[in-house]
Every structure is written in C-alpha cells, then in structure tokens.
Coordinates of C-alpha atoms in Angstrom, one line a residue:
Chain A
X1 CA 2.6 -20.2 31.0
X2 CA 5.1 -17.8 32.1
X3 CA 6.1 -17.1 28.6
X4 CA 2.6 -16.8 27.0
X5 CA 2.9 -13.0 26.4
X6 CA 6.2 -13.3 24.7
X7 CA 5.1 -15.9 22.2
X8 CA 2.0 -14.0 21.5
X9 CA 4.0 -10.9 20.6
X10 CA 6.4 -12.9 18.6
X11 CA 3.6 -14.4 16.6
X12 CA 2.1 -11.0 16.1
X13 CA 5.4 -9.6 15.0
X14 CA 5.7 -12.4 12.5
X15 CA 2.3 -11.4 11.1
X16 CA 0.3 -14.4 12.4
X17 CA -1.1 -13.5 15.8
X18 CA -3.5 -16.1 17.0
X19 CA -7.1 -15.3 16.5
X20 CA -6.4 -11.9 14.9
X21 CA -6.7 -12.9 11.2
X22 CA -9.0 -10.2 9.7
X23 CA -10.5 -12.4 7.1
X24 CA -12.3 -15.7 7.5
X25 CA -9.8 -17.8 5.5
X26 CA -7.2 -18.0 8.2
X27 CA -3.5 -17.5 7.8
X28 CA -2.2 -19.1 4.7
X29 CA 0.1 -22.1 4.9
X30 CA 1.4 -22.0 1.3
X31 CA 4.7 -20.4 0.6
X32 CA 3.1 -17.6 -1.4
X33 CA 1.2 -16.5 1.7
X34 CA 4.2 -16.1 4.1
X35 CA 7.4 -16.2 2.2
X36 CA 8.7 -12.7 1.7
X37 CA 12.0 -10.9 2.5
X38 CA 10.7 -9.2 5.6
X39 CA 9.0 -12.2 6.8
X40 CA 12.1 -14.4 6.4
X41 CA 14.2 -11.7 8.0
X42 CA 11.9 -11.7 11.1
X43 CA 12.1 -15.4 11.4
X44 CA 15.8 -15.4 11.2
X45 CA 16.1 -12.6 13.7
X46 CA 13.8 -14.4 16.1
X47 CA 16.0 -17.5 15.8
X48 CA 19.1 -15.5 16.5
X49 CA 17.7 -13.9 19.5
X50 CA 16.1 -17.0 21.0
X51 CA 19.4 -19.0 20.5
X52 CA 21.4 -16.2 22.2
X53 CA 18.9 -16.2 25.1
X54 CA 18.4 -12.5 24.5
X55 CA 14.6 -12.7 24.7
X56 CA 12.4 -12.7 27.8
X57 CA 11.4 -16.4 27.6
X58 CA 11.1 -18.3 30.9
X59 CA 10.5 -21.9 31.7
X60 CA 7.3 -23.0 33.3
X61 CA 8.1 -23.1 37.0
X62 CA 8.2 -26.5 38.7
X63 CA 5.7 -27.3 41.3
X64 CA 6.6 -25.6 44.5
X65 CA 9.0 -23.2 42.8
X66 CA 7.3 -19.9 42.1
X67 CA 10.2 -18.4 40.1
X68 CA 10.6 -19.6 36.6
X69 CA 14.2 -20.1 35.5
X70 CA 15.6 -18.5 32.3
X71 CA 15.3 -20.7 29.4
X72 CA 18.5 -21.5 27.5
X73 CA 17.9 -23.7 24.5
X74 CA 19.7 -27.0 24.3
X75 CA 21.2 -28.1 21.1
X76 CA 20.1 -31.7 21.4
X77 CA 16.5 -30.6 22.0
X78 CA 16.5 -28.2 19.1
X79 CA 17.9 -30.9 16.8
X80 CA 15.2 -33.3 17.8
X81 CA 12.5 -30.6 17.1
X82 CA 14.0 -29.7 13.7
X83 CA 14.2 -33.4 12.6
X84 CA 16.1 -34.7 9.6
X85 CA 18.4 -32.2 7.7
X86 CA 19.3 -32.1 4.1
X87 CA 22.9 -32.6 3.0
X88 CA 23.2 -28.9 2.3
X89 CA 21.9 -27.9 5.7
X90 CA 24.2 -30.5 7.5
X91 CA 27.2 -29.1 5.5
X92 CA 26.3 -25.5 6.5
X93 CA 26.1 -26.5 10.1
X94 CA 29.5 -28.2 10.2
X95 CA 31.8 -26.5 12.6
X96 CA 29.1 -24.6 14.4
X97 CA 28.3 -25.0 18.1
X98 CA 26.3 -23.4 20.9
X99 CA 24.0 -20.5 20.1
X100 CA 25.2 -20.3 16.5
X101 CA 24.1 -23.8 15.9
X102 CA 20.8 -23.4 17.5
X103 CA 20.0 -20.2 15.6
X104 CA 20.9 -21.9 12.4
X105 CA 18.7 -24.9 13.3
X106 CA 15.8 -22.7 14.1
X107 CA 16.1 -20.7 10.9
X108 CA 16.7 -23.8 8.7
X109 CA 14.4 -24.4 5.8
X110 CA 13.6 -27.8 7.3
X111 CA 12.2 -26.2 10.5
X112 CA 10.4 -23.4 8.7
X113 CA 8.6 -25.8 6.5
X114 CA 7.5 -28.2 9.3
Chain B
X1 CA 9.3 32.5 -44.2
X2 CA 6.5 30.2 -45.2
X3 CA 2.9 30.5 -44.0
X4 CA 3.4 27.3 -42.0
X5 CA 6.6 28.8 -40.3
X6 CA 4.6 32.0 -39.4
X7 CA 1.7 29.9 -38.0
X8 CA 4.2 27.8 -35.9
X9 CA 5.8 31.1 -34.6
X10 CA 2.5 32.5 -33.6
X11 CA 1.5 29.3 -32.0
X12 CA 4.7 29.2 -30.0
X13 CA 4.4 32.8 -28.9
X14 CA 0.8 32.2 -27.9
X15 CA 1.9 29.2 -26.0
X16 CA 4.5 31.0 -24.1
X17 CA 2.1 33.8 -23.3
X18 CA -0.3 31.2 -22.0
X19 CA 2.4 29.6 -19.9
X20 CA 3.2 32.9 -18.2
X21 CA -0.4 33.1 -17.0
X22 CA -1.0 29.4 -16.2
X23 CA 2.2 27.7 -15.4
X24 CA 0.6 24.2 -15.0
X25 CA -1.3 24.3 -18.2
X26 CA 1.6 23.5 -20.6
X27 CA 2.0 20.1 -18.8
X28 CA -1.3 19.1 -20.1
X29 CA -0.1 19.2 -23.6
X30 CA 3.2 17.4 -23.1
X31 CA 3.9 14.2 -25.0
X32 CA 3.4 10.9 -23.2
X33 CA 5.8 10.3 -20.4
X34 CA 7.7 7.0 -20.2
X35 CA 9.9 7.8 -17.3
X36 CA 7.2 8.3 -14.8
X37 CA 6.5 6.8 -11.4
X38 CA 3.2 5.4 -10.2
X39 CA 2.5 5.1 -6.5
X40 CA -0.7 3.4 -5.3
X41 CA -1.9 4.3 -1.7
X42 CA -4.6 1.9 -0.9
X43 CA -6.9 2.6 2.0
X44 CA -8.2 -0.6 3.3
X45 CA -11.7 -0.7 4.9
X46 CA -13.7 1.4 2.5
X47 CA -13.1 5.2 2.8
X48 CA -16.3 7.1 3.1
X49 CA -15.6 9.4 0.1
X50 CA -18.6 11.6 0.7
X51 CA -17.2 12.5 4.2
X52 CA -13.9 13.4 2.7
X53 CA -15.1 15.2 -0.4
X54 CA -18.8 16.0 0.0
X55 CA -21.3 17.3 -2.7
X56 CA -22.6 20.2 -0.6
X57 CA -24.2 21.6 -3.7
X58 CA -26.6 18.7 -3.8
X59 CA -29.7 19.4 -1.7
X60 CA -30.0 15.7 -0.7
X61 CA -26.6 15.6 0.9
X62 CA -27.8 17.2 4.2
X63 CA -30.9 15.2 4.0
X64 CA -29.2 11.8 3.6
X65 CA -26.4 12.7 6.1
X66 CA -27.7 15.2 8.7
X67 CA -24.8 14.7 11.1
X68 CA -22.0 13.5 8.9
X69 CA -22.4 16.4 6.4
X70 CA -22.2 19.0 9.2
X71 CA -18.3 19.4 9.2
X72 CA -18.3 20.0 5.5
X73 CA -21.1 22.6 5.6
X74 CA -19.5 24.4 8.6
X75 CA -15.9 24.5 7.5
X76 CA -15.4 22.6 4.3
X77 CA -13.0 23.9 1.6
X78 CA -14.5 24.5 -1.8
X79 CA -13.0 22.4 -4.6
X80 CA -13.3 24.8 -7.5
X81 CA -16.6 24.7 -9.3
X82 CA -17.0 21.0 -8.8
X83 CA -19.9 21.4 -6.4
X84 CA -17.9 19.5 -3.8
X85 CA -16.1 20.6 -0.7
X86 CA -13.2 19.0 1.1
X87 CA -13.6 18.0 4.8
X88 CA -11.8 20.7 6.8
X89 CA -9.2 18.1 7.9
X90 CA -8.3 17.7 4.2
X91 CA -7.8 21.5 3.6
X92 CA -4.3 20.9 2.3
X93 CA -5.7 18.7 -0.4
X94 CA -8.1 21.5 -1.4
X95 CA -5.1 23.7 -1.9
X96 CA -3.5 21.0 -4.1
X97 CA -6.7 20.9 -6.1
X98 CA -6.5 24.7 -6.6
X99 CA -2.9 24.3 -7.8
X100 CA -3.9 21.6 -10.2
X101 CA -1.9 18.9 -8.4
X102 CA -4.9 16.9 -7.5
X103 CA -8.0 15.6 -9.2
X104 CA -10.7 13.4 -7.7
X105 CA -13.2 10.9 -8.9
X106 CA -16.3 10.7 -6.6
X107 CA -17.7 7.5 -8.2
X108 CA -14.6 5.4 -8.7
X109 CA -14.7 1.7 -8.2
X110 CA -14.6 -1.9 -9.4
X111 CA -17.3 -4.2 -10.7
X112 CA -17.6 -5.9 -7.3
X113 CA -21.0 -5.6 -5.8
X114 CA -20.5 -8.0 -2.8
X115 CA -19.7 -5.2 -0.4
X116 CA -17.3 -7.7 1.1
X117 CA -13.8 -6.2 2.1
X118 CA -12.3 -9.6 1.3
X119 CA -13.7 -9.9 -2.2
X120 CA -13.6 -6.3 -3.2
X121 CA -9.9 -5.9 -2.2
X122 CA -9.0 -9.1 -4.1
X123 CA -10.9 -7.8 -7.2
X124 CA -9.1 -4.5 -7.0
X125 CA -5.7 -6.0 -6.5
X126 CA -6.0 -8.8 -9.1
X127 CA -7.0 -6.2 -11.7
X128 CA -8.4 -9.0 -13.9
X129 CA -12.1 -8.6 -13.3
X130 CA -12.0 -11.8 -11.2
X131 CA -11.9 -12.5 -7.6
X132 CA -9.6 -15.5 -7.8
X133 CA -6.1 -15.4 -9.1
X134 CA -2.5 -15.6 -8.2
X135 CA -0.9 -12.6 -9.6
X136 CA -1.7 -8.9 -8.9
X137 CA -1.8 -6.2 -11.5
X138 CA 1.1 -4.3 -10.1
X139 CA 3.2 -7.4 -10.1
X140 CA 2.2 -7.9 -13.8
X141 CA 3.1 -4.3 -14.6
X142 CA 6.5 -4.7 -13.0
X143 CA 7.1 -7.8 -15.1
X144 CA 5.9 -6.0 -18.3
X145 CA 8.1 -2.9 -17.6
X146 CA 11.1 -5.0 -17.2
X147 CA 14.6 -3.4 -17.6
X148 CA 15.9 -1.6 -14.7
X149 CA 12.6 -0.6 -13.3
X150 CA 12.2 -1.5 -9.6
X151 CA 8.8 -2.1 -8.1
X152 CA 8.5 -1.8 -4.3
X153 CA 5.8 -2.6 -1.7
X154 CA 6.3 -0.5 1.4
X155 CA 5.2 -3.1 4.0
X156 CA 6.3 -6.2 5.7
X157 CA 4.0 -8.6 4.0
X158 CA 3.4 -9.1 0.3
X159 CA -0.1 -8.1 -0.6
X160 CA -2.0 -9.8 -3.4
X161 CA -1.4 -6.8 -5.7
X162 CA 2.3 -7.6 -5.7
X163 CA 2.2 -11.3 -5.9
X164 CA 2.9 -13.4 -8.9
X165 CA 6.0 -11.7 -10.3
X166 CA 9.2 -13.7 -11.0
X167 CA 11.6 -13.7 -8.1
X168 CA 13.3 -10.5 -7.5
X169 CA 11.0 -8.4 -9.7
X170 CA 9.1 -7.0 -6.6
X171 CA 10.8 -5.9 -3.5
X172 CA 9.4 -5.3 -0.1
X173 CA 10.7 -2.5 2.1
X174 CA 9.0 -2.2 5.5
X175 CA 9.1 1.4 6.7
X176 CA 8.8 0.5 10.3
X177 CA 9.8 -2.2 12.7
X178 CA 13.2 -3.7 13.4
X179 CA 12.7 -7.2 11.8
X180 CA 15.3 -6.6 9.1
X181 CA 18.2 -5.9 11.4
X182 CA 19.8 -9.3 11.2
X183 CA 23.0 -9.9 13.2
X184 CA 25.9 -10.7 11.0
X185 CA 27.5 -13.7 12.6
X186 CA 28.5 -17.3 11.8
X187 CA 24.9 -18.3 12.3
X188 CA 23.7 -16.0 9.6
X189 CA 26.4 -17.3 7.2
X190 CA 25.1 -20.8 7.8
X191 CA 21.5 -19.8 7.4
X192 CA 22.3 -18.2 4.1
X193 CA 24.1 -21.3 2.9
X194 CA 21.2 -23.6 4.0
X195 CA 18.6 -21.5 2.0
X196 CA 20.9 -20.7 -0.9
X197 CA 19.3 -23.0 -3.4
X198 CA 15.7 -22.2 -2.5
X199 CA 13.2 -19.3 -3.0
X200 CA 13.7 -18.6 0.8
X201 CA 17.3 -18.0 0.0
X202 CA 16.5 -15.2 -2.5
X203 CA 14.1 -13.7 0.0
X204 CA 16.9 -13.6 2.7
X205 CA 19.4 -12.1 0.3
X206 CA 16.9 -9.4 -0.8
X207 CA 16.1 -8.6 2.8
X208 CA 19.9 -8.1 3.5
X209 CA 20.2 -6.0 0.4
X210 CA 17.2 -3.9 1.5
X211 CA 18.7 -3.5 4.9
X212 CA 21.9 -2.2 3.4
X213 CA 20.1 0.2 1.2
X214 CA 18.0 1.5 4.1
X215 CA 21.1 1.9 6.2
X216 CA 22.8 3.8 3.5
X217 CA 19.8 6.2 3.1
X218 CA 19.3 6.9 6.7
X219 CA 18.6 3.9 8.8
X220 CA 15.3 2.5 10.2
X221 CA 13.2 4.4 12.7
X222 CA 12.8 2.1 15.7
X223 CA 9.9 4.3 17.1
X224 CA 7.6 3.9 14.2
X225 CA 4.7 1.5 14.4
X226 CA 5.3 -2.2 14.1
X227 CA 3.6 -4.3 11.6
X228 CA 1.1 -3.1 9.1
X229 CA 0.9 0.6 8.4
X230 CA -1.8 2.4 10.3
X231 CA -2.9 5.8 8.8
X232 CA -1.8 7.6 12.0
X233 CA 1.8 6.8 11.1
X234 CA 1.4 7.8 7.5
X235 CA 3.0 11.2 7.7
X236 CA 6.2 9.7 9.1
X237 CA 6.1 6.7 6.7
X238 CA 5.4 9.0 3.8
X239 CA 8.5 11.1 4.5
X240 CA 10.6 8.0 4.7
X241 CA 8.9 6.7 1.5
X242 CA 9.8 9.9 -0.3
X243 CA 13.4 9.7 0.8
X244 CA 13.6 6.2 -0.6
X245 CA 11.9 7.0 -3.9
X246 CA 14.0 10.0 -4.3
X247 CA 17.2 8.0 -3.8
X248 CA 16.6 5.8 -6.8
X249 CA 14.8 7.1 -9.9
X250 CA 14.5 3.4 -11.0
X251 CA 11.8 2.9 -8.3
X252 CA 9.0 3.4 -10.9
X253 CA 6.1 1.4 -9.3
X254 CA 5.3 1.5 -5.6
X255 CA 2.5 0.5 -3.2
X256 CA 1.5 1.1 0.3
X257 CA -1.7 0.3 2.2
X258 CA -3.1 1.9 5.2
X259 CA -5.8 0.6 7.5
X260 CA -8.5 2.1 9.7
X261 CA -11.2 3.2 7.3
X262 CA -14.1 0.9 8.0
X263 CA -16.2 3.4 9.9
X264 CA -19.6 1.8 10.8
X265 CA -20.0 4.0 13.9
X266 CA -18.7 7.2 15.3
X267 CA -17.3 8.1 11.9
X268 CA -16.8 11.8 12.5
X269 CA -14.4 11.2 15.4
X270 CA -12.6 8.3 13.7
X271 CA -12.1 9.9 10.4
X272 CA -11.5 13.2 12.2
X273 CA -8.2 11.6 13.3
X274 CA -7.4 9.6 10.1
X275 CA -8.0 12.3 7.5
X276 CA -5.4 14.7 8.8
X277 CA -2.9 11.9 8.9
X278 CA -3.8 11.1 5.3
X279 CA -3.5 14.6 4.1
X280 CA -0.3 15.1 6.1
X281 CA 1.3 12.0 4.6
X282 CA 0.5 13.1 1.1
X283 CA 2.0 16.5 1.7
X284 CA 5.0 14.8 3.3
X285 CA 5.4 12.7 0.2
X286 CA 5.1 15.7 -2.1
X287 CA 7.5 17.8 -0.1
X288 CA 10.0 14.9 0.4
X289 CA 10.1 14.1 -3.3
X290 CA 11.0 17.6 -4.3
X291 CA 9.8 19.5 -7.3
X292 CA 11.6 17.4 -10.0
X293 CA 10.6 14.0 -8.6
X294 CA 7.1 15.1 -7.8
X295 CA 6.6 16.1 -11.5
X296 CA 7.3 12.6 -12.7
X297 CA 5.2 10.9 -9.9
X298 CA 1.5 10.1 -10.0
X299 CA -0.1 9.0 -6.8
X300 CA -3.5 7.1 -6.8
X301 CA -5.3 7.1 -3.5
X302 CA -8.3 4.8 -3.4
X303 CA -10.2 2.2 -1.5
X304 CA -11.9 -1.1 -2.2
X305 CA -15.4 0.5 -2.2
X306 CA -17.2 3.6 -0.9
X307 CA -19.9 3.7 1.7
X308 CA -23.7 4.1 1.8
X309 CA -25.0 7.5 0.9
X310 CA -27.3 7.6 3.9
X311 CA -25.7 7.7 7.3
X312 CA -26.7 4.8 9.6
X313 CA -28.1 4.9 13.1
X314 CA -24.7 5.0 14.8
X315 CA -23.4 8.1 13.1
X316 CA -21.4 6.0 10.7
X317 CA -21.8 4.5 7.2
X318 CA -22.0 1.1 5.8
X319 CA -20.3 -0.8 3.0
X320 CA -21.2 0.7 -0.4
X321 CA -20.2 0.6 -4.0
X322 CA -18.7 3.6 -5.8
X323 CA -16.1 5.6 -3.8
X324 CA -13.6 8.3 -3.9
X325 CA -10.3 8.2 -5.7
X326 CA -7.7 10.9 -5.6
X327 CA -5.1 11.4 -8.2
X328 CA -2.1 13.6 -7.3
X329 CA 1.1 14.6 -9.0
X330 CA 3.3 17.4 -10.0
X331 CA 2.4 17.2 -13.7
X332 CA -1.3 16.6 -14.3
X333 CA -0.9 14.3 -17.3
X334 CA -3.7 13.0 -19.5
X335 CA -6.2 12.8 -16.7
X336 CA -5.6 16.5 -15.9
X337 CA -5.2 18.3 -12.6
X338 CA -7.8 20.3 -10.7
X339 CA -10.7 18.3 -12.1
X340 CA -13.6 16.1 -11.2
X341 CA -12.9 12.8 -13.0
X342 CA -15.7 10.6 -14.4
X343 CA -19.1 12.2 -13.6
X344 CA -21.4 12.6 -10.7
X345 CA -25.1 12.1 -11.2
X346 CA -26.2 13.5 -7.9
X347 CA -27.7 11.9 -4.8
X348 CA -31.3 11.5 -6.1
X349 CA -32.4 8.0 -5.0
X350 CA -33.0 7.0 -8.6
X351 CA -29.4 7.8 -9.5
X352 CA -27.9 5.7 -6.7
X353 CA -26.7 2.0 -7.1
X354 CA -29.5 -0.2 -5.8
X355 CA -31.0 3.0 -4.4
X356 CA -28.4 3.2 -1.6
X357 CA -24.8 3.7 -2.8
X358 CA -22.9 5.8 -5.1
X359 CA -22.7 4.1 -8.6
X360 CA -19.3 3.3 -10.2
X361 CA -18.9 5.9 -13.0
X362 CA -15.1 5.4 -13.5
X363 CA -13.8 1.9 -13.8
X364 CA -10.7 1.2 -11.8
X365 CA -8.9 -0.5 -14.6
X366 CA -9.5 2.5 -16.9
X367 CA -7.7 4.7 -14.5
X368 CA -4.9 2.2 -13.8
X369 CA -4.5 1.7 -17.5
X370 CA -4.2 5.4 -18.2
X371 CA -1.7 5.8 -15.4
X372 CA 0.4 2.9 -16.6
X373 CA 0.3 4.1 -20.1
X374 CA 1.6 7.5 -19.1
X375 CA 4.1 6.4 -16.5
X376 CA 5.5 3.3 -18.2
X377 CA 4.6 3.8 -21.8
X378 CA 2.6 0.6 -22.0
X379 CA 1.0 -0.2 -25.3
X380 CA -2.6 -1.4 -25.6
X381 CA -1.3 -4.9 -26.0
X382 CA 0.7 -4.7 -22.8
X383 CA -2.2 -3.3 -20.9
X384 CA -4.3 -6.2 -22.1
X385 CA -2.0 -8.4 -20.4
X386 CA -1.6 -6.3 -17.2
X387 CA -5.3 -5.5 -16.9
X388 CA -7.3 -8.1 -18.7
X389 CA -10.8 -6.9 -19.5
X390 CA -9.9 -3.3 -19.2
X391 CA -12.7 -1.2 -20.7
X392 CA -11.7 0.6 -24.0
X393 CA -9.2 -2.0 -25.1
X394 CA -10.0 -3.6 -28.5

C-alpha cells in the first residue's frame, strides 16, 4: 500500500499502533479504555485533516500506473462507510457540504463507535 | 503574668531561636495543611532503587552488585547519615536531601508479589489492595475532595489511577503533541452538536477548554515528544507542568507517568541517561513552581516494584518487590524531610524477600494516605473510601 506508513503513524498517534500494545490484553474496545478528551481531540483533528486532503494519503496505484494519485475523500463513499445516522447527527450535518461534511461524518459518534 | 504565660513566652523565644538556626525545622511542627497539592510521578517499568540510592554502607552491596554498585562507590553523593548514597547522576537530589526537601523510602511497595508490570501497576493505581477494579485511587481522591479542586493527568491517555471519577472531575492535559489543536470551522460546530448529548461530547468540550487554557498560559511545544511521556523529555515536560500548576492553585491533585525503567540489561548505560533526566525534571518542577507553590506541593516519585538485589548476567536487574520511593516538597510535613522513611534491614539474604528482593517495609497506601491527609485534609473515614484496606485505619 502506498499509504501504509501514514496509517501506521496515525494509529500510533491515536494511541493504538498495531502490534505495539505493551500488555497482553490488547487495546481496549470499551469506552472507558479510549474515550478521553485528548483521544477525542486527536480523532476529530484526524478527521478534519483527512477531509481537507491535508494529509499525505495516496490511492493504491492502478495496474500499469506507477504514480499513485492523491486521495480526495468522496462524500457518498464516506456516508456509506459511516452508515445510518441519528436524528441529532443528521440535523447537525444539515447545510454542510464538501470537506466540512466529510470531516463531520468521520468524527461522528456513529462512526467512532463502529 | 501567669506561669503559663511565662512558659509560653519562653517556648516562643526558644522556637524563634531554633528557627534562626534551622529554617526548615519549624515546618515540621505546623498544623495539618488542607490547601496542599499532591503530584504523583509514576515511573513505569520498575526503577532499580538500589542503583539510584545505594546502601554503600552495607558490605553485601558490592558483593551482590559488583558492576552496578561501582558508580555509587566511585562518585556517589552521601545522603546524610542514612548509609545510602545517591548515584552521581542524582547529585541534585542529594542536595535536596541535605536541604530537607527530599526524603526517601528504600523499601516502599505494594502487596503484589507477582513481579508482573501489568498486575503490579494495576494494584498500585487501584489503591484498593485488589488487581481488578474500575476506579483509581487518585480519581476517588478527586471525587472526595470535591469543591473547586481540580485533578489533572499530564498525558494523552487516561491511566487507571484516574479512571472512575464522575465526568469532568478529572482532566487530561497532554504536555506534548499537537492533537488538541482543533480547527475552528463549521465542521467542528457540527461535530460538537452531534456529540452534545453523549459522554464524548463532554470530552470534546473539555479538550477545547484545555486547549484554550494552554494557549492562554503559553501554547503547546510542537517539538516535544509525541504520545506517552518518555523520561528523556521530563525536564521540558516538568517545566511546562510547573507553569500549569502555578497558574491555578486549584490544581490540587496531579499525575504524570514516565517510561523506560525496565532495565534487564545494560542498566548502567540506560539509567545513566534516564536518571539525569529524572533529576533535571524534578528540579525544573521545583524551580518552576517557585518558593510559595513548592511549599504547598508534595511530590511522590515511585514505581510499581523494585528490582532484584543481585545483578543478573547481563549487567542489569530483574523484577523485584520492594523499591525506592522519593518524597519531595518545600515543606516536609508529617513525613519529614531529609529522612530515610520506613526502615532498611540490610542486604543479608535472610532479610530479603524470598531471599532475592528488597522487602516492602512501607506500604504504599500508608504513604498515600498520609499525603492525602496532609494535602487535602481527608478524615480517616474519607481515607477508608479512597484507599480501602489502608493499614492503620480502624
């Protein structure tokens, strides 16, 4: 993957780098294990930067094309990934478009709890 | 003038005379503080206390540790009449011992005998005598203190010691990294609205409030280490920590953890780098707080366990039991300054725990309870809730 290093570093920054858990119990999936102000802030920040294409993420190059194109998230794809939204989330998203909408979707409570 | 008045006048004059000779001594007799601050500096990995403060007066020290004891014999700094010397890299701490701003307990620890980092850290942080639980003792202390007291963890993740308090009772302030610098835009407004009715919403709002406060104080240092606090960064982190603590006297309970102390091999080189950073950080904290704030602050530095008395075959040491705790502060308080706390029975094999480790002669909850009693004015009943099973409580 052309973007493997980026996602590794992102996971590390979020405190859950793959295979680097120091204790044998693995990273917790309960809210108490990961929900904290700095952790939430990092997730929101990552969502904002991804949505605005300010991070060095590249698409996997197509066969015969050695250069990978820059990855610009698409709203439809992100909505499909997030899944159903609550009434509160839908109301909050009303009127948003483009990178703002993508950032909000990626930082939504529904996506964080998937 | 009554006899009682005359006696009080003589006592006062004698006290003033004593104060002139020993400026720190009067603090020992002060009434119990209730406006104090407790900061816990937790060294994860199991600091080798005997390498930091070694009993060079014990003939078995060189016998059990032929290579690891050498720096202390060659250039160690004497710690009064305790029979211990400080590793040369901790010379500044020896000076604090001389000025009665530091005491140490060579055989401090918990009841855990597993020698597992995982279990021993949980036991220390839970403070209940159990290895399972959902609330840490510092979180319970924050809840018990109530009022305007603020409890802060200087890190990006919430350790067990700070878990379990009601929302908003414990704050996290990372001292490094840039994760808190959220962009204020329409997306952030929507995100805040989406999370508003959930625990995650409170967390986001607290993150924003923390960012505002840090910006007001001086802004984040983008060059500092990312993620968890490594001891190498401690001097810089401690200076920042002091700045934050000094800015708000309501910050009465605080915690920071540092890594890098699990020294199974090549210990002299590894701790040769870590110990100066530890000492430098503690001094930076003291200097940054200033005299007034330092006087109301007590700092406990400890680890989940100590290490084996005998060095191993790779010039290191392995997981042990009793270990070193340091107690620092500008006013010695009930535990006193410039003292060896608990007792030390020497390094004869028969005196060791399972004939290999230092025993625990000073229970961690006894020390925590005393510190909380002094700094927060906790009653015995409150301590029984914060530190269940604490020795000495009825």
